[in-house]
Short mmCIF file of C-alpha atoms in Angstrom, two decimals:
data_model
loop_
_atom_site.label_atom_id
_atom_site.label_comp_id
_atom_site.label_asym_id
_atom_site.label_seq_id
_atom_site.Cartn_x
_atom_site.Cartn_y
_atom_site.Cartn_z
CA UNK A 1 -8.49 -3.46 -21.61
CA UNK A 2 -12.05 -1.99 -21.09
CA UNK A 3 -12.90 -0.84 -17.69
CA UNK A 4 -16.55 -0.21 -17.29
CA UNK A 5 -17.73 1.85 -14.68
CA UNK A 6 -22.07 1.35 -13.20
CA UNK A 7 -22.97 4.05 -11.87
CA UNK A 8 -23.56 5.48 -9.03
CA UNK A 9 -20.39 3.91 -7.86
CA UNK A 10 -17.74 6.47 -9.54
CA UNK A 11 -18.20 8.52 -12.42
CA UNK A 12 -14.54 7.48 -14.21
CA UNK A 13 -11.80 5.37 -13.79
CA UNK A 14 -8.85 6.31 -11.49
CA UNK A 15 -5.95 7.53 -12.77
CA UNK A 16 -2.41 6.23 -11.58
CA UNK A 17 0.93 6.66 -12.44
CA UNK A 18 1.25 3.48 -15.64
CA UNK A 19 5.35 4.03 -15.38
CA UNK A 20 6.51 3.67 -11.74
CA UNK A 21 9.41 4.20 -10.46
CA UNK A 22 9.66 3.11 -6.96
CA UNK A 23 12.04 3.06 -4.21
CA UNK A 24 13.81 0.18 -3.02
CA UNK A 25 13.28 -0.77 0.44
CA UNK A 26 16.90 -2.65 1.97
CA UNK A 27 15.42 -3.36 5.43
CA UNK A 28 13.06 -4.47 8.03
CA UNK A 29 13.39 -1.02 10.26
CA UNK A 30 12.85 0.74 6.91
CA UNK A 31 10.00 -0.84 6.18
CA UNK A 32 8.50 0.08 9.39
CA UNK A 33 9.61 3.77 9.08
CA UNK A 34 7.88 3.80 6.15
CA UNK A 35 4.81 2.32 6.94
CA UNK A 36 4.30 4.76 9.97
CA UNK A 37 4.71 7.64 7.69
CA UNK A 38 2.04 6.73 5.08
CA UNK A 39 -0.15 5.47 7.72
CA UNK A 40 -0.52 9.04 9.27
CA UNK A 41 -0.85 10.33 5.37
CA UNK A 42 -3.47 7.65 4.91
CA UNK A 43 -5.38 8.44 7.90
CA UNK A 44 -6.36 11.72 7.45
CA UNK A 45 -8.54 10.98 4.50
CA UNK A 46 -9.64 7.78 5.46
CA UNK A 47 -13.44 8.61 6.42
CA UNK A 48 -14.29 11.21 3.91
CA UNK A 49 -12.92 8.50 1.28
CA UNK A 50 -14.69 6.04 2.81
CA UNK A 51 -18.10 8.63 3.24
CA UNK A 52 -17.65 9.46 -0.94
CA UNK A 53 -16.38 6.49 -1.88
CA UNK A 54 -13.48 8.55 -3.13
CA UNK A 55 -11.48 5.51 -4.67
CA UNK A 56 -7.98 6.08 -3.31
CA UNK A 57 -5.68 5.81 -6.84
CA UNK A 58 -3.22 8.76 -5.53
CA UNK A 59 -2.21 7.17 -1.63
CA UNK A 60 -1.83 3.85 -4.24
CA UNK A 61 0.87 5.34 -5.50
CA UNK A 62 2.58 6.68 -3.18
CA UNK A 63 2.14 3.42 -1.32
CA UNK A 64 3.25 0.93 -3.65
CA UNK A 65 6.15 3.64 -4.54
CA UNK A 66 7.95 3.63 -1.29
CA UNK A 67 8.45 0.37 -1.70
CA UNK A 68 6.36 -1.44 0.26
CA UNK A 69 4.35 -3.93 -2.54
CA UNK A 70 8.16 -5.01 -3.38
CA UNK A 71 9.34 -5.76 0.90
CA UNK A 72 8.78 -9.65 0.57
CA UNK A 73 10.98 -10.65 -2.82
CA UNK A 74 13.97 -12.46 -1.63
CA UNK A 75 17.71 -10.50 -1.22
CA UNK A 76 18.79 -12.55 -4.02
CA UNK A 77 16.81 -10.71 -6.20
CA UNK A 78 17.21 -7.39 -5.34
CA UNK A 79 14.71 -6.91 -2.40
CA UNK A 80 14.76 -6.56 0.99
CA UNK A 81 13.50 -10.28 1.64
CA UNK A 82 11.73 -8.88 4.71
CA UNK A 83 10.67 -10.98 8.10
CA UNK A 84 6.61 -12.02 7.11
CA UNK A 85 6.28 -10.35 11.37
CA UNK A 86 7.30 -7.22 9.56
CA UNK A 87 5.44 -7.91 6.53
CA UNK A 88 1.92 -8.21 8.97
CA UNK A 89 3.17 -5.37 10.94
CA UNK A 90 3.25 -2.88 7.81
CA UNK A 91 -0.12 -3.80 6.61
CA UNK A 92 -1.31 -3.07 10.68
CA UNK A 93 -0.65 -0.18 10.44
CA UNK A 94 -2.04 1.07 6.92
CA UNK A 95 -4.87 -1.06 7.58
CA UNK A 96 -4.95 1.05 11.04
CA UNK A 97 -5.34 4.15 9.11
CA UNK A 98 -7.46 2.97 5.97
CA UNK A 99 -8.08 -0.55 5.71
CA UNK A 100 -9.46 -0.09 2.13
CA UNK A 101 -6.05 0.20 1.02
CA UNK A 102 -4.06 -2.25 3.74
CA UNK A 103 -6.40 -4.97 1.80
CA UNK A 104 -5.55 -3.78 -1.80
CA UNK A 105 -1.70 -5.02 -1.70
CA UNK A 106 -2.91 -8.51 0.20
CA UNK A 107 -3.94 -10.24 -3.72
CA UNK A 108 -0.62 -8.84 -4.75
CA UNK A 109 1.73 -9.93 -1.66
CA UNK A 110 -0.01 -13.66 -2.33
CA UNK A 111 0.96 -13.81 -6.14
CA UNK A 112 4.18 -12.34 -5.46
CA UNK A 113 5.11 -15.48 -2.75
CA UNK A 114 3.29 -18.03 -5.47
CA UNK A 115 5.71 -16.26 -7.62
CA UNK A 116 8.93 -17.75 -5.72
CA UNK A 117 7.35 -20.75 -4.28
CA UNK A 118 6.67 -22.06 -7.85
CA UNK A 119 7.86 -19.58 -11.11
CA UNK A 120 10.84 -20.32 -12.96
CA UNK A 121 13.79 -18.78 -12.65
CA UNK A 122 13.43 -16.54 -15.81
CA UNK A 123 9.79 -15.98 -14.44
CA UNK A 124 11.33 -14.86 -11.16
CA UNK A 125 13.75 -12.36 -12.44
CA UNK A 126 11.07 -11.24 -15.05
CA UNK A 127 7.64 -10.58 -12.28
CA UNK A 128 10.35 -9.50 -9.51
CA UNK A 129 12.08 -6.92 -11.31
CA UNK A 130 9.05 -5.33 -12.30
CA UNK A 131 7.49 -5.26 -8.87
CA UNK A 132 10.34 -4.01 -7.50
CA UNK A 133 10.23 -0.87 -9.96
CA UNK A 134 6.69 -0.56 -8.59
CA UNK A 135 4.18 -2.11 -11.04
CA UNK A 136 1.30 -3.55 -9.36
CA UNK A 137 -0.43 -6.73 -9.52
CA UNK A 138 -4.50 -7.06 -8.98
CA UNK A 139 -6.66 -9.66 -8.12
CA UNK A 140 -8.88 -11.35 -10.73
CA UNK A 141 -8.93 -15.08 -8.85
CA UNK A 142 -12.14 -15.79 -7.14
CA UNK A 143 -15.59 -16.56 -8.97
CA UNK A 144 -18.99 -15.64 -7.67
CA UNK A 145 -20.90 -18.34 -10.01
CA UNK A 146 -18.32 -21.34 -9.20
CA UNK A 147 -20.14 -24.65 -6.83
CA UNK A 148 -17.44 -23.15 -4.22
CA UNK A 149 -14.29 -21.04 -3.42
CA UNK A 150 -11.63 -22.91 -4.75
CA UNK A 151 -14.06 -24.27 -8.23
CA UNK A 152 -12.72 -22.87 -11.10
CA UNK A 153 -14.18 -22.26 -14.48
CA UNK A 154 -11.72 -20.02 -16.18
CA UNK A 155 -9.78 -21.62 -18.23
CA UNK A 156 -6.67 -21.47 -19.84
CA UNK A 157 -5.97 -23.19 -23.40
CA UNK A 158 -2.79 -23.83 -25.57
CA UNK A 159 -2.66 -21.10 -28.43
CA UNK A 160 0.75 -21.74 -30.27
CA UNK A 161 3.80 -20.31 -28.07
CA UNK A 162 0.87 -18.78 -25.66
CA UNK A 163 -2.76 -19.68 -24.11
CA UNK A 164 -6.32 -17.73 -24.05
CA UNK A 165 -7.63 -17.15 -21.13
CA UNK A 166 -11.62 -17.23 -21.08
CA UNK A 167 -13.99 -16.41 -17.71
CA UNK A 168 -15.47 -14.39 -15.36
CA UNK A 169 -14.00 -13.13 -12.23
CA UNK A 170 -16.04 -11.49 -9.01
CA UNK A 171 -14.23 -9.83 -5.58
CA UNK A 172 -10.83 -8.57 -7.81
CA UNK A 173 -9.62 -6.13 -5.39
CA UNK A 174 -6.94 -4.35 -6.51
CA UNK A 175 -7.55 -4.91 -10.14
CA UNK A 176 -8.72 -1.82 -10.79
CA UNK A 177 -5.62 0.15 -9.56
CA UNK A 178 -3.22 -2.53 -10.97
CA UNK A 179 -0.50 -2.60 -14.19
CA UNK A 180 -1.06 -6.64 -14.45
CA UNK A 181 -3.90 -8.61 -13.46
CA UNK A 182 -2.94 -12.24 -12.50
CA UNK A 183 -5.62 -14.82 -13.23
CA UNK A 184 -6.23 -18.05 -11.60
CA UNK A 185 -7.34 -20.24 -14.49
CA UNK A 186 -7.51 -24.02 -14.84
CA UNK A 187 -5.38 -25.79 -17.72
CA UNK A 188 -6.39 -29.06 -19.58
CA UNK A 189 -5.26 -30.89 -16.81
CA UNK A 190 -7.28 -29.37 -14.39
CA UNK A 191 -4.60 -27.37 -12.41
CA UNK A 192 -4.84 -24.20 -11.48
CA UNK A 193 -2.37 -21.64 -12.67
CA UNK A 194 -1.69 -17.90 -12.07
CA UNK A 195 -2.18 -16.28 -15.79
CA UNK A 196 -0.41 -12.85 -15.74
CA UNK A 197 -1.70 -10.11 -18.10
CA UNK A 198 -1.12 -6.70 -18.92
CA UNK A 199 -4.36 -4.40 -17.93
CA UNK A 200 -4.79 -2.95 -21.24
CA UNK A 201 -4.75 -6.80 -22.80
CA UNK A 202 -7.32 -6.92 -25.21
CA UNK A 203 -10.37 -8.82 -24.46
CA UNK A 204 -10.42 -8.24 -20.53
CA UNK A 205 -12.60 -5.57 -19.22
CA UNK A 206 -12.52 -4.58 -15.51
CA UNK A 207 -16.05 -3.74 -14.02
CA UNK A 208 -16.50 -1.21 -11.12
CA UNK A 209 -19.56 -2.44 -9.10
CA UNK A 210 -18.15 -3.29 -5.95
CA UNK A 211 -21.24 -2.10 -3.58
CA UNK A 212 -20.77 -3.17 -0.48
CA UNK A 213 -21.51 -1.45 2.58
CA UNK A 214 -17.68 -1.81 3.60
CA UNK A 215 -14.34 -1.88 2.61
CA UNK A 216 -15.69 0.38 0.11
CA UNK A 217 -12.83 1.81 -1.86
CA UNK A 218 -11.31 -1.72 -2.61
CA UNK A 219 -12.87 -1.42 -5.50
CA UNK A 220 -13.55 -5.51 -5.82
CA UNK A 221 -15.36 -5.13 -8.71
CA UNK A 222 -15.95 -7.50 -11.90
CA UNK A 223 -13.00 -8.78 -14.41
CA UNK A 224 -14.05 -10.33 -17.98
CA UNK A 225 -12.01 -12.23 -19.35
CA UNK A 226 -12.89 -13.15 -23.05
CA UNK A 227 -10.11 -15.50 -25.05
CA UNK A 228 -7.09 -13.11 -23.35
CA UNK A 229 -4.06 -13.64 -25.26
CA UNK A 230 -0.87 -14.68 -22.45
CA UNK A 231 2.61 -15.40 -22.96
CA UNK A 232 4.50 -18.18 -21.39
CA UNK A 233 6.17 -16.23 -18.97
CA UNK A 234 3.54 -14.94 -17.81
CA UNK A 235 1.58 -18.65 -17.06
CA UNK A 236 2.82 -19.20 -13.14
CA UNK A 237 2.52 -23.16 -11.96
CA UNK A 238 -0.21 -22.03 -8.55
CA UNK A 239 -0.97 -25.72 -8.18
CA UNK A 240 2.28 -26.38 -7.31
CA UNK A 241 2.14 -24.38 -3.81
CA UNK A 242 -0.83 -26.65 -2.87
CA UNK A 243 0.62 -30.10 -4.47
CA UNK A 244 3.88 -29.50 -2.33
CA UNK A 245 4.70 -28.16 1.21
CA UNK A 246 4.74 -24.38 0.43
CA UNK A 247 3.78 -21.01 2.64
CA UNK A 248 1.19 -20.04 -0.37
CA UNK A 249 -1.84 -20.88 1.83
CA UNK A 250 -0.53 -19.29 5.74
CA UNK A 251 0.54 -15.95 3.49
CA UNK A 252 -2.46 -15.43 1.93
CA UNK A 253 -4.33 -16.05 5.15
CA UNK A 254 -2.04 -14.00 7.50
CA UNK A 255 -2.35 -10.70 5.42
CA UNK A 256 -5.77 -11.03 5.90
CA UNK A 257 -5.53 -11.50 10.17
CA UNK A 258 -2.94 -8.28 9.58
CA UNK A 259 -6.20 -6.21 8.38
CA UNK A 260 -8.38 -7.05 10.80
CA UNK A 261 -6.17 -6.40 13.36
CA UNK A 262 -5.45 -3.26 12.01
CA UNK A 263 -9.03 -2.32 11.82
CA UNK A 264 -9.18 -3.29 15.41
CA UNK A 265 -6.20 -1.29 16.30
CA UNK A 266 -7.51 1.80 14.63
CA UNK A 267 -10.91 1.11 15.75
CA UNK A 268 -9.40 1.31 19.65
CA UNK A 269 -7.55 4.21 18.79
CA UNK A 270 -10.73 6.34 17.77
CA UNK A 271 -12.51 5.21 20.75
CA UNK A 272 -9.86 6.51 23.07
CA UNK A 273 -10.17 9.36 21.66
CA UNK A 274 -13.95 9.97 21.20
CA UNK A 275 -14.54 8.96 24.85
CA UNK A 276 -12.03 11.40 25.71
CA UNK A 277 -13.50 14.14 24.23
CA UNK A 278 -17.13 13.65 23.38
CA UNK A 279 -18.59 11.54 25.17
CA UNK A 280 -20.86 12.79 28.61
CA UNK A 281 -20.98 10.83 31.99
CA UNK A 282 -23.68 8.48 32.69
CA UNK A 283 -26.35 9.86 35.22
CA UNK A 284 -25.70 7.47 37.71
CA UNK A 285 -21.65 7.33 37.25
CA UNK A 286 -21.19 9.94 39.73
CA UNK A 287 -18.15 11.58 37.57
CA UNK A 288 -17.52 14.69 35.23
CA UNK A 289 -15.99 13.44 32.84
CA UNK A 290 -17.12 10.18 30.49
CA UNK A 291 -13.54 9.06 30.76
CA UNK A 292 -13.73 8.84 34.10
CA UNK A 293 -16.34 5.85 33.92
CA UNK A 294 -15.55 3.24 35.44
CA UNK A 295 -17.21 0.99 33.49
CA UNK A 296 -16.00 2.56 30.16
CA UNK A 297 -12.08 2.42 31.81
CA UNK A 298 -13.05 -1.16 32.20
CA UNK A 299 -13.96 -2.04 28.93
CA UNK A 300 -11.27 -0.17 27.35
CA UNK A 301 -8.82 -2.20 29.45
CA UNK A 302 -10.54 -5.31 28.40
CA UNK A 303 -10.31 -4.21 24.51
CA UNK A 304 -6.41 -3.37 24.85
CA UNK A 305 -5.95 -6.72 26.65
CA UNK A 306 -7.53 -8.98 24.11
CA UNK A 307 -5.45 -6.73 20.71
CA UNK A 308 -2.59 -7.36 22.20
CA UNK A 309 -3.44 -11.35 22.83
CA UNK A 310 -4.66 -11.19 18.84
CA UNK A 311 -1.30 -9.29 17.91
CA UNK A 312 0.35 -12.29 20.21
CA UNK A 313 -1.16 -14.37 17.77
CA UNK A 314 -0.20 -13.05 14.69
CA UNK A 315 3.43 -12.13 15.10
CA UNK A 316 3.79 -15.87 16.24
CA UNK A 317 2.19 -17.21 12.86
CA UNK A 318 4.11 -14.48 11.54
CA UNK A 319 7.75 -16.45 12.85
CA UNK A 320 5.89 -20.01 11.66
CA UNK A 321 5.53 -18.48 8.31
CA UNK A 322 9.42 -17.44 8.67
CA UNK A 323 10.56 -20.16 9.42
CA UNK A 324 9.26 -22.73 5.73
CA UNK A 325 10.16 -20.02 3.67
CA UNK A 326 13.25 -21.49 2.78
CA UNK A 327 12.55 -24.81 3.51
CA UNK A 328 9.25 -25.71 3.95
CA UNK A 329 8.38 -29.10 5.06
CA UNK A 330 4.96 -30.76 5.85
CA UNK A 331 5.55 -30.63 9.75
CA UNK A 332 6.83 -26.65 9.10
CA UNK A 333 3.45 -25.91 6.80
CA UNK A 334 0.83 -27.46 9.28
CA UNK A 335 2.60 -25.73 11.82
CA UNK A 336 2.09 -22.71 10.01
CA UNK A 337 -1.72 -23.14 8.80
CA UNK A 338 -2.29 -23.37 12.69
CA UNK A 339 -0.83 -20.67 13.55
CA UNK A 340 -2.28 -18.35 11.06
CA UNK A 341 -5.53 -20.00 12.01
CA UNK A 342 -5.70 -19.14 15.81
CA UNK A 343 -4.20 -15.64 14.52
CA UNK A 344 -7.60 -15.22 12.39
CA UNK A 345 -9.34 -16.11 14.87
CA UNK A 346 -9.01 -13.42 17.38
CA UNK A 347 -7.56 -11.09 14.59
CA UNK A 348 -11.74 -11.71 13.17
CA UNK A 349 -13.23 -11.56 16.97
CA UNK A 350 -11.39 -8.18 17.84
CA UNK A 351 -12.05 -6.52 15.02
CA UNK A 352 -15.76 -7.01 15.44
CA UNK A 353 -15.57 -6.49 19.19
CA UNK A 354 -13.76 -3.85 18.66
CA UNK A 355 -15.92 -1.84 16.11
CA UNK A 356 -19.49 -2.50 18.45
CA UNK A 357 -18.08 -1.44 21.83
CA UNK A 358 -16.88 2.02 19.67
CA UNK A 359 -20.68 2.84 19.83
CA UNK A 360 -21.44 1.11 23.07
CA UNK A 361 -19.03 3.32 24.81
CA UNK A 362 -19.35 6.38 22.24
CA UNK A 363 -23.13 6.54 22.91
CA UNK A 364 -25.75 7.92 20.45
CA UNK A 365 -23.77 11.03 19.05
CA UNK A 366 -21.00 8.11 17.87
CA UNK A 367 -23.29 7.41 14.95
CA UNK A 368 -23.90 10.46 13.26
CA UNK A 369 -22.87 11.03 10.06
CA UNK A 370 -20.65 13.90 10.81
CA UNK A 371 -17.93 11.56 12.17
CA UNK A 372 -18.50 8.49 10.16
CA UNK A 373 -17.50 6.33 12.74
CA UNK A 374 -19.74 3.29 11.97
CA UNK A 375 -17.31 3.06 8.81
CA UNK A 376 -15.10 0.72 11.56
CA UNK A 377 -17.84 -1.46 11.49
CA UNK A 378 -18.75 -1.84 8.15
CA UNK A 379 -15.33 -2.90 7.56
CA UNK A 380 -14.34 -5.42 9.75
CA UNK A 381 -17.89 -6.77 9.39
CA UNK A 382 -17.23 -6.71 5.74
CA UNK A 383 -13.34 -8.24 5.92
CA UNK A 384 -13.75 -10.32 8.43
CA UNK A 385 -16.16 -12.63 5.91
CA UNK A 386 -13.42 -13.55 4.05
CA UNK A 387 -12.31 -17.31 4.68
CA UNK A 388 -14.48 -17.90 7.43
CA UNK A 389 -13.31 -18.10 11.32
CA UNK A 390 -15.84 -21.16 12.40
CA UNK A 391 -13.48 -23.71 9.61
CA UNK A 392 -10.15 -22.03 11.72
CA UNK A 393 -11.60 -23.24 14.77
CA UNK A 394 -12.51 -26.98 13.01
CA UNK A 395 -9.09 -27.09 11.46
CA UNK A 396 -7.24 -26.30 14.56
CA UNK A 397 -9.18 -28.41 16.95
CA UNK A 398 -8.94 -30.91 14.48
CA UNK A 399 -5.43 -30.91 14.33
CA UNK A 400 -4.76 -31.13 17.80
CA UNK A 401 -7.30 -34.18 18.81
CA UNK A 402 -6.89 -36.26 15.25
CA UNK A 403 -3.66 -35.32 14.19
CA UNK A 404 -4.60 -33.92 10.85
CA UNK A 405 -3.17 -31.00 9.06
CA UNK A 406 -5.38 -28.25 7.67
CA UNK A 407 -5.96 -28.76 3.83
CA UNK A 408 -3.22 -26.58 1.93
CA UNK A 409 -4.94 -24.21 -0.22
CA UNK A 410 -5.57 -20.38 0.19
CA UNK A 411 -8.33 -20.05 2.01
CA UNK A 412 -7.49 -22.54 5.25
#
């Protein structure tokens, strides 16, 4: 593998640990626990990362160490075969205190459930085990030159007792920082498969020029892809998850409501705090103390209020997701899709809410550079693009006047 860095974005590669050795997480609470405890590690870095674009390679590994990237593979198979309410919980909170890095694990989570939904059962053991000892998987699926989101031109050919994988990939978060890269490719047929690769596989070369104004140590850069050599085990059905009742399409979507309700639960928190101790009283207020506005009380009433209605939201699509993952069935799936839909919803309007009433009620001195507070904007701006909110509101009105189930792929 090549990775090629454009400057000014970083001046080399990051560096992570290439031979984890991660702990195994055996429970919901622990999860938690854990969670909590890198999320206060996390924080306290957060904006200077964010102000540097300081790519975070190091808080990587100690996330995907703990445990955490391996909380959703099944009991049967060593891990901890977590509740997905837990699952959106834990990436709320790191996305709370860096939401940079709660997105990272989201590509990884996805191919990890497309994993059990559809691998084999040598697959399985193979992909699990090795997530489990803490190897990381990264994004290379989505294609900026493609008619739409789910077009694919990557393919994927027969090449004896393998396949070559040949494309171009655009927004691979996570690849960067990742052992395997997992690329959606079509096959002769025209399905669309998960093709796993090691990221030193010759031929692919992983581009750092991820310049957008948030969500800026993602690092959803470039992947080439040029005739890839992959072995069978590493060639995972995807089409399968969309061609039968599967939770492929509510996971990947409620990871992504998890973020931006983390970003809207740390964006709250900061407020709180910068209105308690910087922020002056209006002229006319009457008061000493900006807190004491009653109009700023007000609006931080209304902002706790309307989290807690988005957090509703997602722990309910959170028990919908729960409840098809052993049995999914077309009635359990759009039931699911719903959910996770009205969950994006708000999970999308909070987090922008929340990030513009931070200056509204921070004032002026909110937006200088010293505190880097607009960085809560710029990211749920940024994250809040993905898969966007005005199809939730089409598929779930839809559903409820005509009866018809949101379309099962990814990004619905």
């Amino acid at each position: 593998m090549t990775i090629s860095v454009a400057p000014p974005l970083t001046s080399a590669p990051p560096q992570f640990d290439l031979e984890p050795q991660a702990h195994v997480i055996a429970s919901d609470a622990e999860a938690i626990e854990t969670a909590t405890t890198l999320a206060a590690e996390f924080a306290a870095g957060a904006a200077l990362r964010d102000r540097d674009r300081i790519l975070p390679a190091a808080e990587l590994d100690r996330f995907s160490k703990s445990g955490l990237w391996g909380i959703t593979i099944p009991k049967a198979y060593g891990g901890a075969g977590v509740s997905w309410v837990t699952l959106t919980e834990v990436i709320k909170l790191i996305s709370a205190a860096d939401p940079s890095i709660g997105q990272i694990p989201q590509n990884h989570l996805a191919a990890v459930d497309v994993i059990r939904s559809t691998a084999s059962e040598e697959q399985k053991k193979l992909w699990f085990g090795r997530v489990l000892a803490g190897y990381r998987l990264g994004n290379a699926f989505s294609e900026a030159k493609s008619k739409h989101v789910g077009a694919f031109e990557t393919t994927l050919t027969p090449d004896g007792d393998g396949y070559r994988v040949k494309g171009e990939k655009f927004y691979a978060t996570g690849a960067l920082f990742a052992h395997y890269i997992h690329i959606g490719a079509v096959d002769p047929a025209g399905k669309v498969n998960l093709a796993i690769v090691p990221r030193d596989a010759e031929g692919l070369t992983i581009i750092d020029n991820w310049s957008s104004f948030g969500q800026r140590t993602t690092a959803s850069g470039n992947v080439h892809i040029d005739n890839v050599r992959v072995g069978a085990e590493g060639v995972i059905p995807a089409y399968l998850g969309g061609e039968n009742p599967s939770t492929n399409g509510a996971v990947s979507q409620i990871i992504q409501a998890a973020v931006d309700a983390g970003i809207a639960r740390g964006t709250i928190e900061d407020t709180i705090k910068f209105v308690r101790n910087n922020v002056r009283p209006w002229i006319d207020s009457g008061q000493e103390h900006g807190y004491e506005d009653v109009f700023t009380i007000a609006q931080i009433g209304d902002l706790k209020i309307k989290l807690h209605a988005a957090e509703a939201l997602l722990e309910k699509a959170g028990r919908a997701v729960d409840a098809i993952v052993e049995h999914p069935t077309e009635e359990g799936v759009t039931t699911a899709a719903v959910a996770v839909a009205e969950a994006k919803v708000l999970t999308t309007e909070i987090a922008i809410l929340a990030t513009n009433k931070l200056h509204e009620l921070g004032g002026t001195r909110s937006t200088l550079g010293q505190y880097n507070l607009d960085r809560h904007w710029r990211n749920a701006r940024t994250h809040t693009l993905h898969d966007p909110v005005r199809w939730k509101f089409y598929h779930v009105g839809n559903h409820a006047l005509n009866g018809v189930s949101p379309p099962r792929h990814p990004w619905s």
